[in-house]
Amino acid sequence: MAKKKANTPKSAESKAKKQSAPKKRTAKRIGFDWKKAGQAFKKPSRFVWIGAAAVAVYLIYCWATLPDIAKAVKASRPPKLVILAADGSELASYGAKYGNPVDLRTLPSYVPQAVVATEDVRFYSHFGLDVRSIVRAAATNLVKRRKAQGASTITQQVAKNLFLSSRKTFRRKVQEVMLSLWLEHNLTKDQILTVYLNRVYFGAGTYGLEAAAQKYYGVKARRLSLYQAAVLAGLLKAPTTYNPLAHPEAANKRARIVLANMAKAGYISATEGLNAAETGAKTGDGKNKSAFYFTDWIADETDAYLGSITQDVAIRTTLQPEMQTVLTNEITAALNGEEARAKHVSQAAGVIMAPDGAVLALVGGKDYTKSQFNRAAEARRQIGSTIKPFVYLTAFEQGASPSDIVDDKPIYLNGWSPKNASGRYYGKISLHDALIHSVNTVAVATALKSGVRNVLKTARKFGVVGSDCKAEAAIALGVCQTRLIDIVAGYAALSNGGIGVSPYGISEILGADGEILYQRDSGGRNRLVNPRYIVDLDTVLIDVILKGTGKKANPGILAKGKTGTTQNYRDAWFVGYTLDFAAGIWVGNDDEKPMDKVTGGGLPAEIWGKVVRKISFDPDDDADYSGL
């Protein structure tokens, strides 16, 4: 019989281990196996491989969808519109303007240094990405909880602006990094900087350093001074904000920052920077910037002549720079004067026009940089008594004469009774005297006698009122609204003896290769009235200036004109003509708030007289001819 195995401590221990084994396996199943985790790091799982493959595929996709660099460099641009004065000088350009490429070797060293010191101070030491700037920008943006600082290098800006779209997507950012690394690998630093300087936007429609130098300073890029280079480098942050033509003070402050950056980078000494900042530079692009209201008007009219523009064009206009300067200076001086401030006059506009309708000068407001609204060619305002010459012209056509005597007395029309500025009635008075003293009641009586519809027909024929003007007696007082350019055109027709006038500013349009796309035909104008009736009117309008309400407009030469003032002094006008041109001045406020008793015979007449005198004689002649 077999002997039974004794239950020793060892066997008991073994038994205990066997009994506890299931618990041990359970603990192992729910715990973290560090050994297997280590093996996983040594041998990537299929998920890691899938992730890596996905990233690789995405990067290949981003690289494959990069634009053709050669094509991007030669990418087409919008057509450019260059507007020239009558003498051929450039007034303005619209559309992208690219200058000739610059060579870094031909530039003063401080020109590229100003850009590098401000835009990318470590440009020559990084590999296309500036890690320090990225970390700094990320920290700043995190603290401020918004994008307060960027970190793009010049290389990245070349990649982004020259080759990629402006859409902010993750793919574009990846492509930007790829292109930056490609550029750094295939081009030298100087080549990258050259591409940047030749294609970066400097504001005001200009791309590239050469175009910017000529736009803002009228010099070649290689002739830029240290201060000018600092201004242009400062533009890159915000081209509109730091435009030296529109915002010289802001541009100067920004230039000082650029000069300080250059000194900090060791490109110039602190003394050189201070001297340059103090000396400054006079901004000037060689263009008549006072003509921007005119050039905007021309640009808006171009489609009517050519349709959609697909090539660069040059437009020769009718504008006379000397006249434009005089008109601008006189309007500006008047609006900045004590009388305008005291009498609450904030705006003015002026037009000078040849007898055939050619616009020789045009000012659309006080300050183009603050308001581009063209009050000469866009605003429609009541014209007041400037319509009265056409009321009396209608009467003369029907047989009346300036010497005819009428009885000035109260008029009552369906509850409306016109009043005179003097507050009284004149009794027996000639049509001549009634017009030179702008007697409202006689003008209304004359319109009623001639036929209000006939007066309206005459006014429309001369273009001084629109189709919305109604045939009512109040038309004789200028209640209809008209543009300044149209009322001046009506007076231009008076100046040429009664031949119809349509205002125009374009003489010729040339294509990119010099071919003539449009040339104005001077024919086709109609006679509106027998010139002998114009002669009758002229004799009266001469005395408006010599003896009547327009004495302050006397320019010292033979001139004819008429004052105009609307209800509550909301508008004040003076429009007139000489043998050579017609001209008109309007003053008022954009919100139509009343001025303080400003009449057409006051500020507008004064401006008109000074303008006509200076463009007819000597621009420096400030004599007073109102007493002649």
XYZ file of C-alpha atoms in Angstrom:
628
model
C 0.000 0.000 0.000
C 1.368 3.328 -1.048
C 2.372 5.696 1.658
C 0.400 8.964 1.761
C 2.484 12.074 1.013
C 2.996 14.246 4.049
C 1.645 17.790 4.058
C 4.942 19.652 4.477
C 5.373 23.436 4.781
C 6.822 23.526 1.266
C 3.893 21.736 -0.265
C 1.552 23.988 1.694
C 3.285 27.027 0.283
C 3.022 25.605 -3.215
C -0.646 24.963 -2.686
C -1.172 28.463 -1.447
C 0.503 29.843 -4.559
C -1.769 27.752 -6.732
C -4.821 28.954 -4.871
C -3.791 32.613 -5.157
C -2.808 32.370 -8.824
C -6.184 33.423 -10.228
C -6.087 36.644 -8.204
C -2.617 37.368 -9.540
C -3.761 36.896 -13.142
C -6.705 39.253 -12.550
C -4.413 41.951 -11.175
C -2.145 41.618 -14.189
C -5.093 41.919 -16.597
C -6.384 45.250 -15.221
C -3.010 46.849 -14.356
C -0.456 48.705 -16.576
C 2.164 46.480 -18.102
C 5.316 48.580 -18.258
C 7.209 45.897 -20.067
C 4.765 45.753 -22.941
C 4.566 49.539 -23.020
C 8.326 49.690 -23.487
C 8.103 47.168 -26.264
C 5.439 49.294 -27.962
C 7.828 52.246 -28.089
C 10.511 50.044 -29.568
C 8.126 48.586 -32.091
C 5.525 51.148 -33.355
C 1.953 49.954 -33.507
C -0.005 50.007 -36.724
C -1.847 53.155 -35.530
C 1.435 55.048 -35.325
C 2.326 53.874 -38.806
C -1.095 54.929 -40.106
C -0.719 58.362 -38.506
C 2.754 58.833 -39.924
C 1.563 57.738 -43.345
C -1.357 60.180 -43.195
C 0.962 63.050 -42.312
C 3.310 62.060 -45.122
C 0.460 61.878 -47.626
C -0.810 65.297 -46.495
C 2.641 66.838 -46.838
C 2.998 65.309 -50.315
C -0.419 66.733 -51.181
C 0.577 70.191 -49.932
C 3.789 70.046 -51.947
C 2.012 68.764 -55.059
C -0.541 71.573 -54.931
C 2.029 74.356 -54.658
C 1.732 76.885 -57.505
C 4.208 76.969 -60.357
C 6.840 79.393 -59.072
C 7.834 80.586 -62.543
C 4.215 81.355 -63.410
C 3.622 83.054 -60.068
C 6.490 85.453 -60.674
C 5.032 86.387 -64.063
C 1.434 86.468 -62.850
C -0.833 88.925 -64.623
C -1.991 92.049 -62.824
C -5.038 94.298 -63.177
C -4.838 96.918 -65.948
C -3.430 100.288 -64.971
C -5.091 103.614 -65.712
C -2.745 106.607 -65.994
C -4.422 110.017 -66.094
C -2.543 112.917 -67.669
C -3.153 116.663 -67.613
C -3.548 118.631 -70.831
C 0.211 119.314 -70.815
C 1.034 115.604 -70.511
C 2.080 115.641 -66.853
C 0.869 112.695 -64.790
C -1.980 113.465 -62.405
C -2.763 110.023 -61.000
C -2.733 106.319 -61.728
C -5.343 103.714 -60.862
C -4.748 99.990 -60.566
C -1.573 98.200 -59.590
C 1.579 100.102 -60.428
C 4.833 98.168 -60.681
C 8.193 99.859 -60.929
C 11.240 98.477 -62.729
C 13.087 95.793 -60.739
C 15.831 97.061 -58.453
C 19.203 95.407 -57.965
C 20.296 95.255 -54.342
C 23.841 96.122 -55.398
C 22.766 99.492 -56.840
C 20.917 100.652 -53.724
C 22.405 102.602 -50.829
C 23.115 100.059 -48.081
C 20.682 101.757 -45.700
C 17.697 101.049 -47.983
C 17.610 97.251 -47.518
C 18.930 97.670 -43.976
C 15.886 99.773 -43.035
C 13.618 96.966 -44.217
C 15.580 94.178 -42.536
C 15.922 96.053 -39.226
C 12.173 96.586 -39.055
C 10.626 93.578 -40.769
C 13.057 90.747 -39.933
C 16.128 91.698 -37.908
C 17.516 88.104 -37.919
C 16.924 87.651 -41.655
C 20.567 86.871 -42.419
C 20.905 84.310 -39.607
C 17.737 82.189 -39.663
C 16.843 79.362 -42.075
C 13.585 80.875 -43.303
C 11.711 80.517 -40.023
C 12.600 82.580 -36.967
C 12.057 80.221 -34.023
C 12.757 82.938 -31.437
C 10.146 85.215 -32.980
C 7.633 82.385 -33.185
C 8.041 81.572 -29.478
C 7.901 85.251 -28.502
C 4.790 85.893 -30.607
C 3.053 82.786 -29.267
C 3.731 83.844 -25.674
C 2.541 87.406 -26.318
C -0.621 86.252 -28.068
C -1.335 83.771 -25.273
C -1.018 86.443 -22.602
C -3.157 88.955 -24.490
C -5.578 86.262 -25.695
C -5.551 87.622 -29.222
C -3.187 87.853 -32.155
C -1.191 90.844 -30.964
C 2.076 89.973 -32.665
C 3.183 88.141 -35.805
C 6.352 86.195 -36.505
C 6.597 85.984 -40.297
C 10.076 86.353 -41.734
C 10.850 88.147 -44.984
C 11.238 84.724 -46.597
C 7.779 83.707 -45.390
C 6.318 86.972 -46.661
C 7.820 86.310 -50.093
C 6.343 82.808 -50.052
C 2.958 84.025 -48.834
C 2.503 87.192 -50.872
C 4.126 86.130 -54.114
C 3.078 82.517 -54.468
C 0.080 81.787 -52.253
C -3.482 83.005 -51.851
C -4.520 85.273 -48.989
C -6.895 82.660 -47.541
C -5.935 81.742 -43.986
C -6.002 77.937 -43.967
C -3.837 75.280 -42.347
C -2.802 73.990 -45.771
C -1.628 77.429 -46.854
C 0.438 77.782 -43.666
C 2.087 74.412 -44.309
C 2.789 75.418 -47.902
C 4.214 78.718 -46.677
C 6.722 76.859 -44.514
C 7.576 74.505 -47.389
C 8.112 77.365 -49.807
C 10.176 79.277 -47.280
C 12.511 76.322 -46.844
C 12.645 75.840 -50.620
C 13.499 79.513 -51.159
C 16.227 79.409 -48.530
C 17.696 76.284 -50.148
C 17.592 77.534 -53.741
C 18.232 81.283 -53.403
C 20.742 83.395 -51.550
C 19.580 85.773 -48.838
C 20.213 88.760 -51.098
C 18.171 87.169 -53.885
C 15.242 86.592 -51.527
C 15.453 90.174 -50.271
C 15.598 91.453 -53.860
C 12.428 89.545 -54.768
C 10.753 90.971 -51.668
C 11.716 94.584 -52.402
C 10.548 94.300 -56.001
C 7.113 92.848 -55.269
C 5.988 93.969 -51.806
C 3.030 96.368 -51.560
C 3.876 99.935 -50.487
C 0.346 101.363 -50.604
C -1.403 103.775 -52.998
C -1.498 101.093 -55.691
C 2.286 100.738 -55.833
C 4.180 97.454 -55.783
C 7.933 97.346 -55.439
C 10.533 99.750 -54.120
C 11.118 101.576 -57.412
C 7.435 102.405 -57.880
C 7.153 103.517 -54.249
C 10.218 105.783 -54.463
C 8.788 107.515 -57.519
C 5.239 107.626 -56.147
C 6.070 109.218 -52.808
C 9.276 111.133 -53.550
C 9.612 111.450 -57.312
C 13.121 109.912 -57.291
C 14.753 106.658 -58.353
C 15.176 104.086 -55.597
C 18.947 104.439 -55.769
C 18.547 108.165 -54.920
C 16.552 107.667 -51.722
C 17.853 109.401 -48.611
C 18.164 107.644 -45.261
C 14.981 109.287 -43.988
C 13.070 108.431 -47.169
C 14.205 104.811 -46.887
C 12.933 104.761 -43.299
C 9.530 106.125 -44.354
C 9.163 103.492 -47.083
C 10.237 100.693 -44.746
C 7.714 101.964 -42.219
C 4.929 101.724 -44.800
C 5.157 97.933 -44.901
C 3.399 97.513 -41.545
C 0.295 99.500 -42.579
C 0.522 101.176 -46.020
C -2.649 103.242 -45.618
C -2.015 104.369 -42.042
C 1.561 105.496 -42.713
C 1.056 106.957 -46.202
C 3.278 110.087 -46.174
C 1.056 111.842 -48.723
C -2.123 111.474 -46.695
C -0.745 111.178 -43.155
C 2.674 112.879 -42.961
C 2.734 113.053 -39.154
C 1.999 109.338 -38.743
C 4.593 108.537 -41.405
C 7.188 110.628 -39.574
C 6.535 108.875 -36.259
C 6.819 105.489 -37.930
C 10.056 106.532 -39.686
C 11.576 107.426 -36.322
C 10.824 103.899 -35.089
C 12.525 102.448 -38.181
C 15.598 104.635 -37.633
C 15.742 103.521 -33.997
C 15.556 99.889 -35.140
C 18.438 100.493 -37.544
C 20.545 101.998 -34.767
C 19.727 99.099 -32.446
C 20.742 96.621 -35.153
C 24.038 98.452 -35.628
C 23.386 99.618 -39.191
C 23.618 103.314 -38.295
C 24.647 105.283 -35.250
C 22.082 106.800 -32.921
C 23.297 110.254 -33.990
C 22.743 109.464 -37.669
C 19.237 108.303 -36.879
C 18.399 111.441 -34.911
C 19.828 113.708 -37.614
C 17.834 111.953 -40.324
C 14.656 112.169 -38.258
C 15.151 115.876 -37.617
C 16.076 116.702 -41.199
C 13.246 114.667 -42.676
C 12.317 114.809 -46.324
C 9.736 116.688 -48.268
C 7.185 114.321 -49.709
C 6.371 114.893 -53.336
C 5.535 112.622 -56.223
C 5.660 115.341 -58.867
C 1.902 115.185 -59.323
C -0.814 117.740 -58.784
C -2.472 116.090 -55.790
C -5.104 118.815 -55.697
C -6.559 117.199 -58.835
C -7.617 113.927 -57.203
C -11.313 114.903 -57.249
C -10.933 115.494 -60.975
C -9.040 112.247 -61.625
C -11.628 110.228 -59.692
C -14.311 111.757 -61.895
C -12.314 110.822 -65.002
C -11.714 107.256 -63.791
C -15.446 106.821 -63.173
C -16.219 108.082 -66.689
C -13.758 105.788 -68.481
C -16.036 102.749 -68.747
C -18.555 104.850 -70.672
C -15.903 105.442 -73.343
C -14.206 102.030 -73.516
C -16.332 99.546 -71.625
C -14.363 97.064 -69.523
C -10.618 97.825 -69.641
C -8.315 94.847 -70.275
C -5.035 96.649 -70.968
C -3.038 99.537 -69.543
C -4.350 102.862 -70.840
C -3.232 106.479 -70.665
C -5.934 109.161 -70.598
C -5.089 112.674 -71.705
C -7.477 115.087 -70.030
C -8.468 118.724 -70.361
C -7.166 119.767 -66.941
C -4.835 122.785 -66.818
C -2.458 122.325 -63.837
C -1.931 126.061 -63.255
C -5.673 126.720 -63.098
C -6.153 123.696 -60.856
C -3.550 124.966 -58.418
C -5.082 128.443 -58.267
C -8.611 127.103 -57.753
C -7.466 124.713 -55.029
C -5.408 127.310 -53.207
C -8.165 129.931 -53.168
C -10.839 127.510 -51.966
C -8.540 126.118 -49.284
C -7.521 129.587 -48.110
C -11.148 130.714 -47.895
C -12.280 127.660 -45.931
C -9.371 128.019 -43.522
C -10.054 131.728 -43.075
C -11.698 133.488 -40.173
C -14.913 134.300 -42.075
C -15.607 130.651 -42.944
C -15.028 129.558 -39.354
C -17.127 132.358 -37.896
C -19.999 131.770 -40.313
C -20.051 127.963 -40.044
C -18.893 127.168 -43.575
C -17.267 123.725 -43.752
C -17.207 122.860 -47.462
C -16.791 124.362 -50.899
C -16.400 123.258 -54.501
C -15.338 124.902 -57.730
C -15.255 124.283 -61.487
C -13.558 126.138 -64.331
C -14.784 125.236 -67.818
C -13.903 126.204 -71.373
C -16.715 127.531 -73.610
C -16.950 124.115 -75.316
C -17.426 122.251 -72.019
C -13.839 121.134 -71.374
C -13.257 121.023 -67.621
C -10.064 122.996 -67.000
C -10.045 122.674 -63.204
C -12.241 121.032 -60.588
C -12.213 120.974 -56.794
C -14.721 118.709 -55.089
C -14.192 119.633 -51.454
C -11.985 121.026 -48.726
C -9.691 118.026 -48.193
C -9.579 114.970 -50.450
C -7.694 112.897 -47.865
C -10.597 113.271 -45.423
C -13.519 113.048 -47.850
C -13.498 111.760 -51.426
C -17.113 112.797 -52.036
C -17.067 115.048 -55.090
C -19.285 118.050 -54.366
C -18.633 119.473 -57.828
C -19.662 116.426 -59.862
C -21.865 114.400 -57.498
C -23.696 116.669 -55.043
C -27.093 118.011 -56.113
C -28.041 121.230 -54.314
C -30.625 123.968 -54.789
C -29.081 126.628 -57.034
C -30.929 129.717 -55.840
C -30.795 132.849 -57.987
C -28.113 131.466 -60.325
C -31.078 130.251 -62.393
C -32.431 133.782 -62.932
C -30.396 134.507 -66.099
C -32.341 131.700 -67.790
C -35.635 133.129 -66.546
C -34.829 136.487 -68.145
C -33.362 134.858 -71.265
C -36.746 133.197 -71.816
C -38.412 136.616 -71.524
C -35.936 138.203 -73.961
C -36.679 135.464 -76.503
C -40.347 136.436 -76.249
C -39.641 140.091 -76.984
C -38.861 141.580 -73.580
C -35.942 143.977 -73.130
C -33.615 144.726 -70.185
C -34.985 148.270 -70.171
C -38.613 147.182 -69.773
C -40.240 148.628 -66.644
C -42.328 146.383 -64.418
C -44.207 146.945 -61.180
C -42.641 145.119 -58.248
C -45.407 144.228 -55.833
C -46.548 141.316 -53.648
C -47.448 138.059 -55.400
C -49.824 135.457 -53.935
C -49.969 131.953 -55.411
C -52.019 129.288 -53.622
C -50.822 130.370 -50.194
C -47.246 131.036 -51.319
C -45.866 134.570 -51.517
C -42.222 135.116 -52.553
C -40.205 137.636 -50.557
C -37.166 139.749 -51.378
C -33.928 139.576 -49.402
C -34.294 143.285 -48.582
C -37.747 142.687 -47.113
C -39.355 145.340 -49.317
C -40.860 145.893 -52.775
C -39.339 148.287 -55.315
C -42.358 149.513 -57.242
C -41.423 150.588 -60.765
C -38.161 148.879 -61.740
C -36.477 147.793 -64.977
C -35.764 144.146 -65.722
C -32.079 145.141 -65.820
C -32.132 146.483 -62.264
C -34.340 143.660 -61.013
C -31.759 141.116 -62.192
C -28.607 142.907 -60.993
C -30.170 143.308 -57.534
C -31.684 139.794 -57.626
C -35.273 140.861 -56.894
C -37.196 137.638 -56.283
C -40.695 138.964 -56.852
C -39.857 140.337 -60.301
C -38.168 137.047 -61.277
C -41.318 135.115 -60.326
C -43.560 137.625 -62.126
C -41.347 137.388 -65.228
C -41.512 133.567 -65.157
C -45.298 133.682 -64.863
C -45.577 136.108 -67.767
C -43.207 134.104 -69.982
C -44.799 130.819 -68.993
C -43.324 128.606 -66.304
C -43.141 125.692 -68.752
C -41.164 127.836 -71.174
C -38.720 128.787 -68.414
C -38.351 125.120 -67.492
C -37.759 124.259 -71.150
C -34.974 126.859 -71.391
C -33.353 125.701 -68.157
C -33.412 122.072 -69.264
C -32.097 122.998 -72.707
C -29.056 124.608 -71.085
C -28.704 121.673 -68.681
C -29.030 123.686 -65.473
C -31.953 121.628 -64.117
C -32.774 117.950 -64.388
C -35.827 116.005 -65.465
C -37.109 115.958 -61.875
C -37.575 119.736 -61.810
C -41.266 120.666 -61.854
C -42.991 123.422 -63.816
C -43.943 125.717 -60.945
C -43.400 129.389 -60.239
C -40.767 128.697 -57.576
C -38.426 127.496 -60.329
C -37.563 131.182 -60.830
C -35.938 131.172 -57.369
C -33.784 128.091 -57.987
C -35.573 125.509 -55.860
C -34.532 122.709 -58.209
C -31.384 120.763 -57.380
C -28.411 120.687 -59.741
C -24.756 119.693 -59.750
C -22.193 122.493 -59.801
C -20.599 121.098 -62.957
C -23.974 121.329 -64.747
C -24.764 124.911 -63.776
C -21.265 125.931 -64.898
C -21.884 124.145 -68.215
C -25.051 126.198 -68.629
C -23.092 129.416 -68.115
C -20.402 128.133 -70.510
C -23.137 127.933 -73.149
C -23.958 131.579 -72.407
C -20.269 132.450 -72.800
C -20.062 130.899 -76.288
C -23.143 132.671 -77.613
C -25.739 129.983 -76.995
C -24.233 126.732 -78.307
C -25.038 123.637 -76.241
C -22.391 122.356 -73.839
C -21.842 118.969 -72.242
C -19.050 118.964 -69.658
C -16.182 116.628 -70.512
C -12.692 115.921 -69.229
C -11.235 113.335 -71.629
C -9.504 114.423 -74.827
C -7.810 111.189 -75.836
C -7.267 107.630 -74.621
C -4.174 105.668 -75.637
C -3.578 101.925 -75.330
C -0.507 100.171 -73.986
C 1.224 100.306 -77.382
C 0.320 103.926 -78.041
C -2.645 103.210 -80.297
C -5.520 105.702 -80.091
C -8.512 104.027 -78.462
C -10.607 107.193 -78.265
C -10.309 110.756 -79.516
C -12.861 113.466 -78.834
C -14.820 114.812 -81.767
C -15.413 118.547 -81.336
C -18.444 118.618 -83.643
C -22.120 117.876 -83.144
C -23.136 120.686 -80.761
C -26.456 122.460 -81.276
C -27.347 126.133 -81.071
C -29.760 126.642 -78.201
C -30.738 130.281 -78.663
C -30.255 133.222 -80.999
C -27.022 134.951 -79.899
C -28.656 138.401 -79.909
C -30.640 137.422 -76.814
C -27.378 136.399 -75.139
C -26.060 139.911 -75.881
C -29.058 141.405 -74.054
C -28.373 139.143 -71.089
C -24.636 139.914 -71.103
C -25.241 143.623 -70.624
C -27.144 142.859 -67.434
C -24.771 140.230 -66.041
C -21.826 142.607 -66.477
C -23.598 145.045 -64.161
C -24.303 142.301 -61.600
C -20.550 142.395 -60.965
C -20.035 146.138 -61.432
C -23.128 147.471 -59.645
C -25.197 144.656 -58.205
C -25.035 141.735 -55.802
C -21.762 140.422 -57.250
C -19.438 143.375 -56.618
C -17.029 141.250 -54.593
C -16.521 139.018 -57.631
C -15.002 141.828 -59.727
C -11.768 140.381 -61.196
C -10.626 143.573 -62.902
C -11.550 142.340 -66.390
C -14.809 142.196 -68.328
C -16.836 139.463 -66.675
C -20.459 138.450 -66.270
C -22.008 136.494 -63.430
C -24.796 135.889 -60.966
C -25.064 135.294 -57.245
C -27.238 132.604 -55.696
C -28.401 131.994 -52.117
C -30.873 129.342 -50.988
C -33.384 129.363 -48.155
C -31.934 129.690 -44.649
C -28.455 130.183 -46.131
C -27.934 126.479 -46.785
C -26.163 127.118 -50.094
C -24.314 130.093 -51.541
C -23.161 130.319 -55.172
C -21.400 132.524 -57.630
C -21.303 131.479 -61.279
C -20.038 133.591 -64.153
C -17.951 133.760 -67.305
C -15.413 135.728 -69.300
C -14.524 135.496 -72.985
C -12.256 132.518 -72.236
C -14.053 130.371 -69.672
C -16.948 129.917 -67.256
C -16.450 129.248 -63.552
C -18.581 128.471 -60.540
C -18.104 128.383 -56.776
C -20.400 126.748 -54.211
C -20.066 126.901 -50.413
C -22.154 125.189 -47.746
C -22.263 122.193 -45.414
C -22.661 118.515 -46.282
C -25.424 118.070 -43.704
C -27.236 121.143 -45.102
C -27.017 122.984 -41.813
C -27.561 126.727 -42.349
C -24.545 129.002 -42.538
C -24.516 132.315 -40.704
C -25.959 134.662 -43.343
C -23.499 133.642 -46.058
C -24.795 134.838 -49.437
C -23.611 134.262 -52.983
C -22.358 137.831 -53.054
C -20.090 137.159 -50.076
C -17.595 134.315 -49.741
C -18.338 132.593 -53.099
C -18.046 135.887 -54.990
C -14.746 136.683 -53.262
C -13.290 133.281 -54.173
C -14.543 133.578 -57.755
C -13.030 137.033 -58.233
C -9.616 135.964 -56.917
C -9.555 132.804 -59.039
C -10.549 134.567 -62.252
C -8.100 137.398 -61.653
C -5.174 135.059 -61.013
C -5.763 132.749 -63.956
C -6.397 135.703 -66.263
C -3.463 137.842 -65.138
C -0.835 137.198 -62.499
C -1.219 134.352 -59.971
C 0.409 136.608 -57.356
C -1.989 139.518 -57.922
C -3.895 140.083 -54.676
C -5.295 143.526 -55.495
C -8.935 144.337 -54.750
C -10.916 145.301 -57.862
C -14.348 145.299 -56.264
C -14.466 149.091 -56.286
C -13.931 149.430 -60.050
